[in-house]
CSV table of C-alpha atoms in Angstrom, one decimal:
chain,number,residue,atom,x,y,z
A,1,MET,CA,-33.1,32.0,46.4
A,2,PHE,CA,-34.1,33.7,43.1
A,3,SER,CA,-37.7,34.5,42.4
A,4,THR,CA,-39.3,33.6,39.2
A,5,LYS,CA,-39.4,37.2,38.2
A,6,GLU,CA,-35.5,37.5,38.5
A,7,MET,CA,-34.9,34.3,36.4
A,8,PRO,CA,-34.0,35.1,32.7
A,9,SER,CA,-36.4,33.9,30.1
A,10,PRO,CA,-35.5,30.8,28.0
A,11,SER,CA,-35.3,33.0,24.9
A,12,SER,CA,-32.7,35.2,26.5
A,13,LEU,CA,-30.6,32.2,27.6
A,14,PHE,CA,-30.7,30.8,24.1
A,15,SER,CA,-29.7,34.1,22.6
A,16,ALA,CA,-26.8,34.4,25.0
A,17,TYR,CA,-25.6,30.8,24.2
A,18,ALA,CA,-25.9,31.4,20.5
A,19,SER,CA,-23.9,34.6,20.8
A,20,MET,CA,-21.1,32.9,22.8
A,21,THR,CA,-20.9,30.0,20.4
A,22,ALA,CA,-20.7,32.3,17.4
A,23,SER,CA,-17.9,34.2,19.2
A,24,ILE,CA,-15.9,31.0,19.9
A,25,VAL,CA,-16.3,29.8,16.3
A,26,LEU,CA,-15.2,33.2,15.1
A,27,PHE,CA,-12.2,33.2,17.4
A,28,ARG,CA,-11.2,29.7,16.4
A,29,SER,CA,-11.4,30.6,12.7
A,30,MET,CA,-9.3,33.7,13.2
A,31,ALA,CA,-6.8,31.6,15.2
A,32,ASN,CA,-6.5,29.0,12.5
A,33,GLU,CA,-6.0,31.7,9.9
A,34,LEU,CA,-3.5,33.8,11.9
A,35,ILE,CA,-1.6,31.3,14.0
A,36,PRO,CA,0.6,28.6,12.2
A,37,HIS,CA,-0.1,25.0,12.9
A,38,PRO,CA,3.2,24.2,14.8
A,39,VAL,CA,2.6,27.1,17.1
A,40,ARG,CA,-1.0,26.0,17.8
A,41,GLY,CA,0.3,22.5,18.6
A,42,TYR,CA,2.9,23.9,21.0
A,43,LEU,CA,0.4,26.1,22.7
A,44,LEU,CA,-2.1,23.2,23.1
A,45,SER,CA,0.6,20.9,24.5
A,46,THR,CA,1.6,23.6,27.0
A,47,PHE,CA,-2.0,24.1,28.0
A,48,ARG,CA,-2.4,20.3,28.6
A,49,TYR,CA,0.9,20.2,30.5
A,50,PHE,CA,-0.2,22.7,33.1
A,51,PHE,CA,-3.7,21.5,33.5
A,52,LYS,CA,-3.2,17.7,33.2
A,53,PRO,CA,-3.0,15.9,36.5
A,54,ARG,CA,0.6,14.9,37.3
A,55,SER,CA,1.3,11.1,37.7
A,56,GLN,CA,3.7,9.9,40.5
A,57,VAL,CA,4.7,6.8,38.5
A,58,LEU,CA,7.9,6.7,36.5
A,59,THR,CA,8.3,4.1,33.8
A,60,LEU,CA,11.7,2.9,32.5
A,61,VAL,CA,11.8,1.2,29.1
A,62,VAL,CA,14.5,-1.5,28.7
A,63,ASP,CA,14.9,-2.3,25.0
A,64,GLU,CA,16.4,-5.6,23.8
A,65,LEU,CA,18.8,-3.9,21.5
A,66,ASP,CA,21.0,-0.8,21.8
A,67,GLY,CA,21.6,-0.1,18.1
A,68,ILE,CA,23.1,-3.3,16.8
A,69,LEU,CA,24.3,-4.5,20.1
A,70,ARG,CA,22.3,-6.4,22.8
A,71,ASN,CA,21.3,-4.5,25.9
A,72,GLN,CA,23.0,-6.0,28.9
A,73,VAL,CA,20.2,-4.7,31.2
A,74,TYR,CA,17.6,-6.5,29.1
A,75,ASP,CA,19.4,-9.8,29.2
A,76,ALA,CA,19.9,-9.5,32.9
A,77,ALA,CA,16.2,-8.6,33.5
A,78,GLU,CA,15.1,-11.6,31.4
A,79,THR,CA,17.3,-13.9,33.5
A,80,TYR,CA,16.4,-12.3,36.8
A,81,LEU,CA,12.6,-12.2,36.3
A,82,CYS,CA,12.5,-16.0,35.6
A,83,THR,CA,13.5,-16.4,39.2
A,84,LYS,CA,10.6,-14.2,40.3
A,85,ILE,CA,7.7,-16.0,38.6
A,86,SER,CA,4.8,-16.4,41.0
A,87,PRO,CA,1.6,-18.5,41.0
A,88,ASP,CA,-0.3,-15.5,39.9
A,89,THR,CA,1.4,-15.5,36.5
A,90,ASP,CA,-1.0,-16.7,33.8
A,91,ARG,CA,1.2,-17.4,30.7
A,92,LEU,CA,4.8,-18.6,30.4
A,93,LYS,CA,6.9,-19.6,27.5
A,94,VAL,CA,8.9,-22.9,27.7
A,95,CYS,CA,11.8,-23.9,25.4
A,96,LYS,CA,14.8,-26.2,25.2
A,97,THR,CA,17.5,-26.5,22.6
A,98,PRO,CA,19.4,-29.7,21.9
A,99,LYS,CA,22.5,-28.4,23.6
A,100,GLU,CA,20.7,-27.4,26.8
A,101,LYS,CA,20.2,-29.8,29.7
A,102,LYS,CA,17.3,-28.0,31.4
A,103,LEU,CA,14.1,-26.3,30.3
A,104,THR,CA,14.2,-22.5,29.8
A,105,ILE,CA,11.2,-20.6,31.2
A,106,LYS,CA,10.5,-17.1,30.0
A,107,LEU,CA,7.6,-14.6,30.3
A,108,GLU,CA,5.0,-14.5,27.6
A,109,LYS,CA,4.3,-11.0,26.1
A,110,GLY,CA,2.0,-8.8,28.2
A,111,GLU,CA,2.7,-10.7,31.5
A,112,LYS,CA,3.4,-8.7,34.6
A,113,ILE,CA,5.6,-9.4,37.6
A,114,VAL,CA,5.7,-7.5,40.9
A,115,ASP,CA,9.1,-7.4,42.7
A,116,ASN,CA,10.0,-5.9,46.0
A,117,TYR,CA,13.5,-4.5,46.7
A,118,GLU,CA,14.3,-2.8,50.1
A,119,GLY,CA,10.6,-2.4,50.7
A,120,VAL,CA,9.9,-0.7,47.4
A,121,GLU,CA,7.3,-2.2,45.0
A,122,LEU,CA,8.5,-2.4,41.4
A,123,ARG,CA,6.3,-3.5,38.6
A,124,TRP,CA,7.6,-5.2,35.5
A,125,ARG,CA,5.8,-5.8,32.2
A,126,PHE,CA,7.1,-7.7,29.1
A,127,VAL,CA,6.0,-6.0,25.9
A,128,CYS,CA,6.2,-7.2,22.3
A,129,ALA,CA,5.3,-4.5,19.8
A,130,GLU,CA,5.3,-4.5,16.0
A,131,ALA,CA,8.6,-3.1,14.8
A,132,GLU,CA,8.7,0.0,12.7
A,133,LYS,CA,9.0,-0.7,9.0
A,134,ASN,CA,12.5,0.1,7.7
A,135,ASN,CA,13.7,1.4,4.4
A,136,PRO,CA,13.0,-1.2,1.7
A,137,HIS,CA,16.4,-0.4,0.3
A,138,ASP,CA,18.2,-1.5,3.5
A,139,HIS,CA,20.3,-4.7,3.1
A,140,PHE,CA,19.6,-5.9,6.6
A,141,PRO,CA,15.8,-5.9,7.4
A,142,SER,CA,14.7,-5.3,10.9
A,143,ARG,CA,13.0,-7.8,13.1
A,144,SER,CA,9.3,-8.3,12.8
A,145,GLU,CA,8.7,-7.3,16.5
A,146,LYS,CA,10.3,-5.1,19.1
A,147,ARG,CA,10.7,-6.6,22.5
A,148,PHE,CA,11.3,-4.6,25.7
A,149,PHE,CA,10.6,-4.5,29.4
A,150,GLU,CA,8.7,-1.7,31.2
A,151,LEU,CA,9.6,-1.0,34.8
A,152,GLY,CA,7.2,1.2,36.8
A,153,PHE,CA,7.8,2.6,40.3
A,154,HIS,CA,7.2,5.8,42.3
A,155,LYS,CA,9.3,8.7,41.1
A,156,LYS,CA,10.9,9.3,44.5
A,157,HIS,CA,12.7,6.0,44.2
A,158,LYS,CA,14.4,6.9,40.9
A,159,ASP,CA,18.0,7.2,42.3
A,160,MET,CA,17.6,3.9,44.3
A,161,VAL,CA,16.4,2.1,41.2
A,162,LEU,CA,19.2,3.4,38.9
A,163,ASN,CA,22.1,3.2,41.4
A,164,SER,CA,21.2,0.1,43.4
A,165,TYR,CA,18.3,-2.0,42.0
A,166,LEU,CA,19.4,-2.3,38.4
A,167,PRO,CA,23.1,-3.1,39.2
A,168,PHE,CA,21.8,-5.7,41.7
A,169,ILE,CA,19.8,-7.3,38.9
A,170,VAL,CA,22.9,-7.4,36.6
A,171,ASP,CA,25.0,-9.1,39.3
A,172,ARG,CA,22.2,-11.5,40.3
A,173,ALA,CA,21.6,-12.5,36.7
A,174,LYS,CA,25.3,-13.2,36.3
A,175,THR,CA,25.3,-15.5,39.3
A,176,VAL,CA,22.2,-17.3,38.0
A,177,ARG,CA,23.7,-17.8,34.6
A,178,GLU,CA,27.0,-19.2,36.1
A,179,GLU,CA,25.0,-21.7,38.2
A,180,HIS,CA,23.2,-23.0,35.1
A,181,ARG,CA,26.0,-22.5,32.7
A,182,VAL,CA,26.8,-25.3,30.2
A,183,LEU,CA,30.6,-25.3,29.5
A,184,LYS,CA,31.7,-25.2,25.9
A,185,MET,CA,34.6,-26.8,24.1
A,186,HIS,CA,35.7,-24.6,21.2
A,187,THR,CA,37.7,-26.0,18.3
A,188,LEU,CA,38.9,-24.5,15.0
A,189,SER,CA,36.9,-24.8,11.8
A,190,ASN,CA,37.1,-23.4,8.3
A,191,SER,CA,33.7,-24.5,7.0
A,192,GLN,CA,30.1,-23.5,7.2
A,193,SER,CA,26.9,-25.4,6.3
A,194,TYR,CA,24.2,-23.9,4.1
A,195,GLY,CA,21.2,-26.2,3.8
A,196,GLY,CA,23.2,-29.3,4.2
A,197,ILE,CA,26.0,-28.1,1.8
A,198,VAL,CA,29.4,-27.5,3.4
A,199,ARG,CA,31.4,-24.6,2.0
A,200,TYR,CA,35.0,-23.7,2.7
A,201,TRP,CA,36.7,-20.3,2.6
A,202,GLU,CA,40.0,-18.8,3.5
A,203,GLY,CA,40.3,-18.2,7.2
A,204,ILE,CA,39.3,-20.1,10.3
A,205,LYS,CA,36.9,-19.6,13.2
A,206,TRP,CA,35.7,-21.2,16.4
A,207,ASP,CA,33.0,-23.9,16.6
A,208,SER,CA,31.7,-25.1,19.9
A,209,ILE,CA,30.1,-28.2,21.5
A,210,ASN,CA,29.1,-28.9,25.1
A,211,LEU,CA,32.0,-29.8,27.3
A,212,GLU,CA,30.8,-32.8,29.3
A,213,HIS,CA,34.2,-34.1,30.6
A,214,PRO,CA,33.6,-35.6,34.1
A,215,SER,CA,37.1,-35.0,35.4
A,216,THR,CA,37.3,-33.0,38.6
A,217,PHE,CA,40.0,-32.4,41.2
A,218,ASP,CA,38.2,-34.9,43.5
A,219,THR,CA,38.7,-37.7,41.0
A,220,LEU,CA,42.1,-36.7,39.7
A,221,ALA,CA,45.0,-39.0,40.4
A,222,MET,CA,47.5,-36.5,41.6
A,223,GLU,CA,49.7,-36.0,44.7
A,224,PRO,CA,47.7,-34.1,47.4
A,225,ASP,CA,50.4,-31.4,47.8
A,226,LEU,CA,50.5,-30.7,44.0
A,227,LYS,CA,46.8,-30.8,43.6
A,228,ASN,CA,46.2,-28.3,46.5
A,229,ALA,CA,48.9,-26.0,45.1
A,230,VAL,CA,47.1,-25.9,41.7
A,231,ILE,CA,43.7,-25.3,43.3
A,232,GLU,CA,45.0,-22.5,45.5
A,233,ASP,CA,46.8,-20.9,42.5
A,234,LEU,CA,43.5,-21.0,40.4
A,235,ASN,CA,41.4,-19.6,43.3
A,236,ARG,CA,43.9,-16.8,43.9
A,237,PHE,CA,44.0,-15.9,40.2
A,238,VAL,CA,40.2,-15.4,39.8
A,239,LYS,CA,40.0,-13.2,42.9
A,240,ARG,CA,42.8,-10.8,41.9
A,241,LYS,CA,41.2,-8.6,39.2
A,242,LYS,CA,41.9,-5.4,41.1
A,243,PHE,CA,45.5,-6.6,41.8
A,244,TYR,CA,46.3,-7.2,38.1
A,245,LYS,CA,44.9,-3.8,37.2
A,246,ARG,CA,46.8,-2.1,40.0
A,247,VAL,CA,50.2,-3.6,38.9
A,248,GLY,CA,49.5,-3.0,35.2
A,249,ARG,CA,49.4,-6.6,34.0
A,250,ALA,CA,46.9,-8.4,31.8
A,251,TRP,CA,44.5,-10.6,33.9
A,252,LYS,CA,45.8,-14.0,32.6
A,253,ARG,CA,47.8,-17.0,33.9
A,254,GLY,CA,50.0,-19.4,32.1
A,255,TYR,CA,50.5,-23.1,33.0
A,256,LEU,CA,52.9,-25.6,31.5
A,257,LEU,CA,51.9,-29.3,31.9
A,258,TYR,CA,54.8,-31.6,31.1
A,259,GLY,CA,55.5,-35.3,31.6
A,260,PRO,CA,55.2,-38.7,29.8
A,261,PRO,CA,52.1,-39.6,27.8
A,262,GLY,CA,49.2,-40.9,29.7
A,263,THR,CA,49.9,-39.0,33.0
A,264,GLY,CA,46.7,-37.0,33.0
A,265,LYS,CA,47.5,-33.7,31.4
A,266,SER,CA,44.2,-33.4,29.5
A,267,SER,CA,42.3,-34.6,32.5
A,268,LEU,CA,43.9,-31.8,34.5
A,269,VAL,CA,42.8,-29.2,32.0
A,270,ALA,CA,39.2,-30.6,32.2
A,271,ALA,CA,39.3,-30.5,36.0
A,272,MET,CA,40.5,-26.8,35.8
A,273,ALA,CA,37.6,-25.9,33.5
A,274,ASN,CA,35.0,-27.7,35.7
A,275,HIS,CA,36.5,-26.1,38.8
A,276,LEU,CA,36.4,-22.5,37.5
A,277,LYS,CA,33.4,-22.9,35.1
A,278,PHE,CA,35.6,-21.7,32.2
A,279,ASP,CA,35.1,-22.6,28.6
A,280,VAL,CA,37.9,-24.4,26.8
A,281,TYR,CA,39.5,-23.3,23.5
A,282,ASP,CA,41.5,-26.0,21.8
A,283,LEU,CA,44.1,-24.2,19.6
A,284,GLN,CA,45.8,-26.4,17.1
A,285,LEU,CA,48.8,-24.3,15.8
A,286,ALA,CA,49.2,-26.7,12.8
A,287,ASN,CA,46.0,-25.2,11.4
A,288,VAL,CA,47.1,-21.6,11.9
A,289,MET,CA,49.3,-20.4,9.0
A,290,HIS,CA,49.8,-16.7,9.8
A,291,ASP,CA,50.3,-14.4,12.8
A,292,SER,CA,47.3,-12.4,11.7
A,293,ASP,CA,45.1,-15.5,12.0
A,294,LEU,CA,46.4,-16.0,15.5
A,295,ARG,CA,45.4,-12.5,16.5
A,296,LYS,CA,41.9,-12.9,15.0
A,297,LEU,CA,41.5,-16.1,17.0
A,298,LEU,CA,42.6,-14.3,20.2
A,299,LEU,CA,40.1,-11.6,19.7
A,300,ALA,CA,37.3,-14.2,19.1
A,301,THR,CA,38.0,-16.0,22.4
A,302,GLY,CA,35.7,-15.1,25.3
A,303,ASN,CA,36.6,-14.0,28.8
A,304,ARG,CA,36.7,-16.6,31.6
A,305,SER,CA,38.2,-19.2,29.3
A,306,ILE,CA,41.1,-21.6,29.1
A,307,LEU,CA,43.2,-21.7,25.9
A,308,VAL,CA,44.9,-25.0,25.4
A,309,ILE,CA,47.8,-25.7,23.1
A,310,GLU,CA,48.6,-29.4,23.3
A,311,ASP,CA,52.0,-31.0,22.4
A,312,ILE,CA,53.6,-27.6,21.8
A,313,ASP,CA,57.0,-29.2,21.2
A,314,CYS,CA,55.7,-31.1,18.1
A,315,THR,CA,52.6,-29.2,17.0
A,316,VAL,CA,54.3,-26.8,14.6
A,317,ASP,CA,57.8,-25.9,13.6
A,318,LEU,CA,58.1,-22.2,14.1
A,319,PRO,CA,60.2,-20.5,11.4
A,320,ASP,CA,62.4,-18.5,13.7
A,321,ARG,CA,63.2,-21.5,15.9
A,322,ARG,CA,66.6,-23.1,15.2
A,323,HIS,CA,67.9,-26.6,14.5
A,324,GLY,CA,70.2,-28.3,17.0
A,325,ASP,CA,73.3,-27.0,15.1
A,326,GLY,CA,72.2,-23.4,15.3
A,327,ARG,CA,70.9,-23.0,11.7
A,328,LYS,CA,67.5,-21.3,11.3
A,329,GLN,CA,64.6,-23.1,9.7
A,330,HIS,CA,63.4,-21.5,6.4
A,331,ASP,CA,59.8,-21.9,5.3
A,332,HIS,CA,58.5,-19.3,2.9
A,333,HIS,CA,54.9,-20.7,3.0
A,334,LEU,CA,54.6,-20.8,6.8
A,335,GLN,CA,54.2,-17.3,8.4
A,336,LEU,CA,53.4,-18.2,11.9
A,337,THR,CA,56.4,-17.1,13.9
A,338,LEU,CA,57.7,-17.6,17.4
A,339,SER,CA,57.5,-13.8,18.0
A,340,GLY,CA,53.9,-13.9,17.0
A,341,LEU,CA,53.2,-16.7,19.4
A,342,LEU,CA,55.0,-14.8,22.2
A,343,ASN,CA,53.0,-11.6,21.5
A,344,PHE,CA,50.0,-13.8,21.7
A,345,ILE,CA,51.0,-15.0,25.2
A,346,ASP,CA,52.2,-11.8,26.9
A,347,GLY,CA,52.5,-9.0,24.4
A,348,LEU,CA,50.0,-6.2,23.7
A,349,TRP,CA,47.5,-8.6,22.2
A,350,SER,CA,47.3,-10.6,25.4
A,351,SER,CA,45.5,-7.7,27.1
A,352,CYS,CA,42.5,-8.0,24.7
A,353,GLY,CA,40.4,-9.9,27.3
A,354,ASP,CA,40.2,-10.7,31.0
A,355,GLU,CA,40.3,-13.7,33.2
A,356,ARG,CA,42.0,-16.0,30.7
A,357,ILE,CA,44.2,-19.0,31.3
A,358,ILE,CA,46.8,-20.3,28.8
A,359,VAL,CA,47.9,-24.0,29.1
A,360,PHE,CA,50.7,-25.6,27.2
A,361,THR,CA,51.2,-29.4,27.3
A,362,THR,CA,54.3,-31.3,26.2
A,363,ASN,CA,55.9,-34.7,26.6
A,364,HIS,CA,59.4,-33.2,26.3
A,365,LYS,CA,60.0,-30.0,28.2
A,366,GLU,CA,63.7,-30.0,27.2
A,367,LYS,CA,62.7,-29.5,23.5
A,368,LEU,CA,60.9,-26.2,24.1
A,369,ASP,CA,62.4,-22.9,23.2
A,370,PRO,CA,63.6,-21.2,26.5
A,371,ALA,CA,61.7,-18.0,25.5
A,372,LEU,CA,58.4,-19.9,26.1
A,373,LEU,CA,59.4,-21.0,29.6
A,374,ARG,CA,60.4,-17.8,31.3
A,375,PRO,CA,58.2,-16.3,34.1
A,376,GLY,CA,55.3,-14.2,32.8
A,377,ARG,CA,54.6,-16.6,30.0
A,378,MET,CA,54.4,-19.9,31.8
A,379,ASP,CA,53.8,-18.8,35.4
A,380,MET,CA,53.5,-22.4,36.9
A,381,HIS,CA,55.2,-25.5,35.7
A,382,ILE,CA,53.4,-28.7,36.7
A,383,HIS,CA,55.2,-32.0,36.3
A,384,MET,CA,52.7,-34.8,35.6
A,385,SER,CA,54.7,-37.9,36.6
A,386,TYR,CA,54.1,-41.6,36.8
A,387,CYS,CA,51.4,-43.0,39.0
A,388,THR,CA,52.2,-43.1,42.7
A,389,PHE,CA,50.5,-45.3,45.4
A,390,HIS,CA,48.3,-42.4,46.4
A,391,GLY,CA,47.2,-41.9,42.8
A,392,PHE,CA,46.5,-45.6,42.6
A,393,LYS,CA,44.3,-45.5,45.6
A,394,MET,CA,42.3,-42.6,44.1
A,395,LEU,CA,41.9,-44.6,40.9
A,396,ALA,CA,40.9,-47.7,42.8
A,397,SER,CA,38.2,-45.6,44.6
A,398,ASN,CA,36.9,-44.2,41.3
A,399,TYR,CA,36.9,-47.4,39.3
A,400,LEU,CA,36.4,-50.2,41.9
A,401,GLU,CA,34.8,-48.2,44.7
A,402,ILE,CA,37.4,-49.4,47.2
A,403,ASP,CA,37.6,-46.8,50.0
A,404,GLY,CA,39.4,-48.8,52.6
A,405,TYR,CA,42.1,-51.4,52.7
A,406,HIS,CA,42.7,-54.4,50.4
A,407,GLN,CA,45.0,-57.4,50.9
A,408,LEU,CA,46.9,-56.6,47.7
A,409,TYR,CA,47.7,-53.0,48.6
A,410,GLU,CA,51.0,-53.8,50.3
A,411,GLU,CA,52.3,-55.7,47.3
A,412,ILE,CA,51.2,-53.0,44.9
A,413,GLU,CA,52.8,-50.3,47.0
A,414,GLU,CA,56.2,-52.1,47.0
A,415,LEU,CA,56.0,-52.7,43.2
A,416,MET,CA,55.2,-49.1,42.5
A,417,LYS,CA,58.3,-47.9,44.3
A,418,ASN,CA,60.5,-49.5,41.5
A,419,THR,CA,58.0,-49.5,38.6
A,420,GLU,CA,57.1,-46.7,36.2
A,421,ALA,CA,53.4,-47.0,35.2
A,422,THR,CA,51.3,-44.1,34.1
A,423,PRO,CA,47.8,-43.4,35.5
A,424,ALA,CA,46.3,-44.3,32.1
A,425,GLN,CA,47.9,-47.8,32.2
A,426,VAL,CA,46.7,-48.3,35.8
A,427,ALA,CA,43.2,-47.2,34.9
A,428,GLU,CA,43.2,-49.5,31.9
A,429,GLU,CA,43.9,-52.5,34.1
A,430,LEU,CA,41.3,-51.5,36.7
A,431,MET,CA,38.6,-51.3,33.9
A,432,LYS,CA,39.1,-54.9,32.8
A,433,SER,CA,36.9,-56.3,35.5
A,434,GLU,CA,34.3,-55.0,38.0
A,435,ASP,CA,35.5,-57.6,40.5
A,436,ALA,CA,38.1,-55.8,42.7
A,437,ASP,CA,40.2,-58.9,43.3
A,438,ILE,CA,40.5,-59.8,39.6
A,439,ALA,CA,41.3,-56.2,38.6
A,440,LEU,CA,44.0,-55.8,41.3
A,441,GLU,CA,45.5,-59.1,40.4
A,442,GLY,CA,45.8,-58.0,36.8
A,443,LEU,CA,47.4,-54.8,38.0
A,444,VAL,CA,50.0,-56.8,40.0
A,445,LYS,CA,50.9,-58.9,37.0
A,446,LEU,CA,51.3,-55.7,34.9
A,447,LEU,CA,53.6,-54.1,37.5
A,448,LYS,CA,55.7,-57.2,37.8
A,449,ARG,CA,56.0,-57.5,34.0
A,450,LYS,CA,57.0,-53.8,33.7
A,451,ASN,CA,59.5,-54.4,36.6
A,452,PHE,CA,61.1,-57.3,34.8
A,453,GLU,CA,61.2,-55.4,31.6
A,454,ALA,CA,62.9,-52.5,33.4
A,455,GLU,CA,65.5,-54.9,34.9
A,456,ASP,CA,66.2,-56.4,31.6
A,457,GLN,CA,66.7,-53.0,30.1
A,458,VAL,CA,69.1,-52.1,32.9
A,459,ASP,CA,71.0,-55.4,32.3
A,460,GLU,CA,71.2,-54.8,28.6
A,461,ALA,CA,72.4,-51.3,29.2
A,462,GLU,CA,75.1,-52.6,31.7
A,463,ASN,CA,76.1,-55.3,29.2
A,464,ARG,CA,76.4,-52.7,26.5
A,465,ILE,CA,78.6,-50.6,28.6
A,466,VAL,CA,80.8,-53.5,29.6
A,467,THR,CA,81.1,-54.6,25.9
A,468,GLN,CA,82.0,-51.0,24.9
A,469,ARG,CA,84.7,-50.8,27.6
A,470,ALA,CA,86.1,-54.2,26.6
A,471,ALA,CA,86.3,-53.2,23.0
A,472,LYS,CA,88.0,-50.0,23.9
A,473,ARG,CA,90.5,-51.8,26.0
A,474,GLN,CA,91.3,-54.3,23.2
A,475,LYS,CA,91.8,-51.5,20.8
A,476,ILE,CA,94.3,-49.9,23.1
A,477,GLU,CA,96.2,-53.1,23.6
A,478,LYS,CA,96.5,-53.8,19.9
A,479,LYS,CA,97.9,-50.3,19.2
A,480,PRO,CA,101.7,-50.5,18.5
A,481,LYS,CA,104.1,-49.1,21.1
A,482,ARG,CA,106.5,-46.2,20.3
A,483,PRO,CA,110.3,-47.0,20.3
A,484,VAL,CA,111.0,-45.1,23.4
A,485,ARG,CA,114.7,-46.2,23.8
A,486,ALA,CA,115.8,-45.2,20.3
A,487,THR,CA,114.2,-41.8,20.7
A,488,ARG,CA,116.1,-41.3,23.9
A,489,ARG,CA,119.4,-42.1,22.2
A,490,LYS,CA,118.6,-39.7,19.4
A,491,ILE,CA,117.8,-37.0,21.8
A,492,THR,CA,120.9,-37.7,23.8
A,493,LYS,CA,123.0,-37.5,20.7
A,494,ARG,CA,121.6,-34.2,19.7
A,495,ARG,CA,122.3,-32.8,23.1
A,496,TYR,CA,126.0,-33.6,22.9
């Protein structure tokens, strides 16, 4: 303890404080005069770095855009966090576009979500900040706000988050999007609307609508063996990414669907799209005038898609295809060539995308150029034939909900053995009545009528053949005979 005599007087304390303050002010003035401002800032930041308490939390910022491209991690986080919304969340944003079937729920700005991964707590926060003002002379102004996610966690889990957690979010978001994905049907267009005014320009592009075709392999009227073969081939194709890369081939598959009209070729394409969850691109070659346009359309198609070229035998006359007499076609205005189409199928341009399926349909396979049919271009040829009894039972189950036996089945089975009716014709008859008896009786009448027509055609063909043979025989009989005996005498005379 200090005695009162040892304590300094207030006047001496004040004098010491004034002297120290004056020294600090003098030192600060000298530092401002002698030390440049950047050096002072560096020294101050260094001082704060060493004496500031160190935080154990690391924050990752996930911006919406990476330059002009979208950030894949941001999109994945936005999808993934929608599945982690808890009752503690205070504000959510709900939206729905006309083309979407379900509501879309997103986080409102400033909301936080806590996630747990492998026992580690990870804190997410959605931030919307005012974007920096760009140069007024820029032609493309920036967005009014900048959106990003902040991910906070303990620094010791940095490697786990970067190497395991974020890749898990990307994969999980991909799965969620596939589960809720709305398939698209893309078609060619050369117009664009501006405020209700449609304008046209040179060149074409893809436009899309929702693909809501209900056809599936469960409802498709095909033979079981052929249907199972197609399903197995599709499933094997989507699982062989590493195989295609190892053997050095583009990850694509070609199918040729051929057969009479009305045998279900378009329904099979829709069933393939619904089975694989692939978008469909309907390419009308008659609208493509140049090989360069074809390449642009190829680059604009997305992965996991089915490219369909229907009626390839009559869609377009390719310039380097030949007439039946061997002469080449000449068309100076049309510059879409067979070689350009082949490059599109299996040339260098075919590698500009992954997991793609190319489907050709035709009613006359024999009219196709052999170059289109070789392996590697059309890998699987699928014959879509007339309706069989098994296909009929599938259609009866779909249209009339007949799952068991019906008294007319035996007669229908016997008629179908000798009658050619397409699935479309059978389905048309089954749609005429909701009463199973009436609908099946109408089908029996149709099959009998077609059977009689087929027999009449056979009789006509046989009569035509008999008539042609008789005419040929009469022509031979009317032909004058050669004087054989005189000729022999003349020859005999010459010999002697």
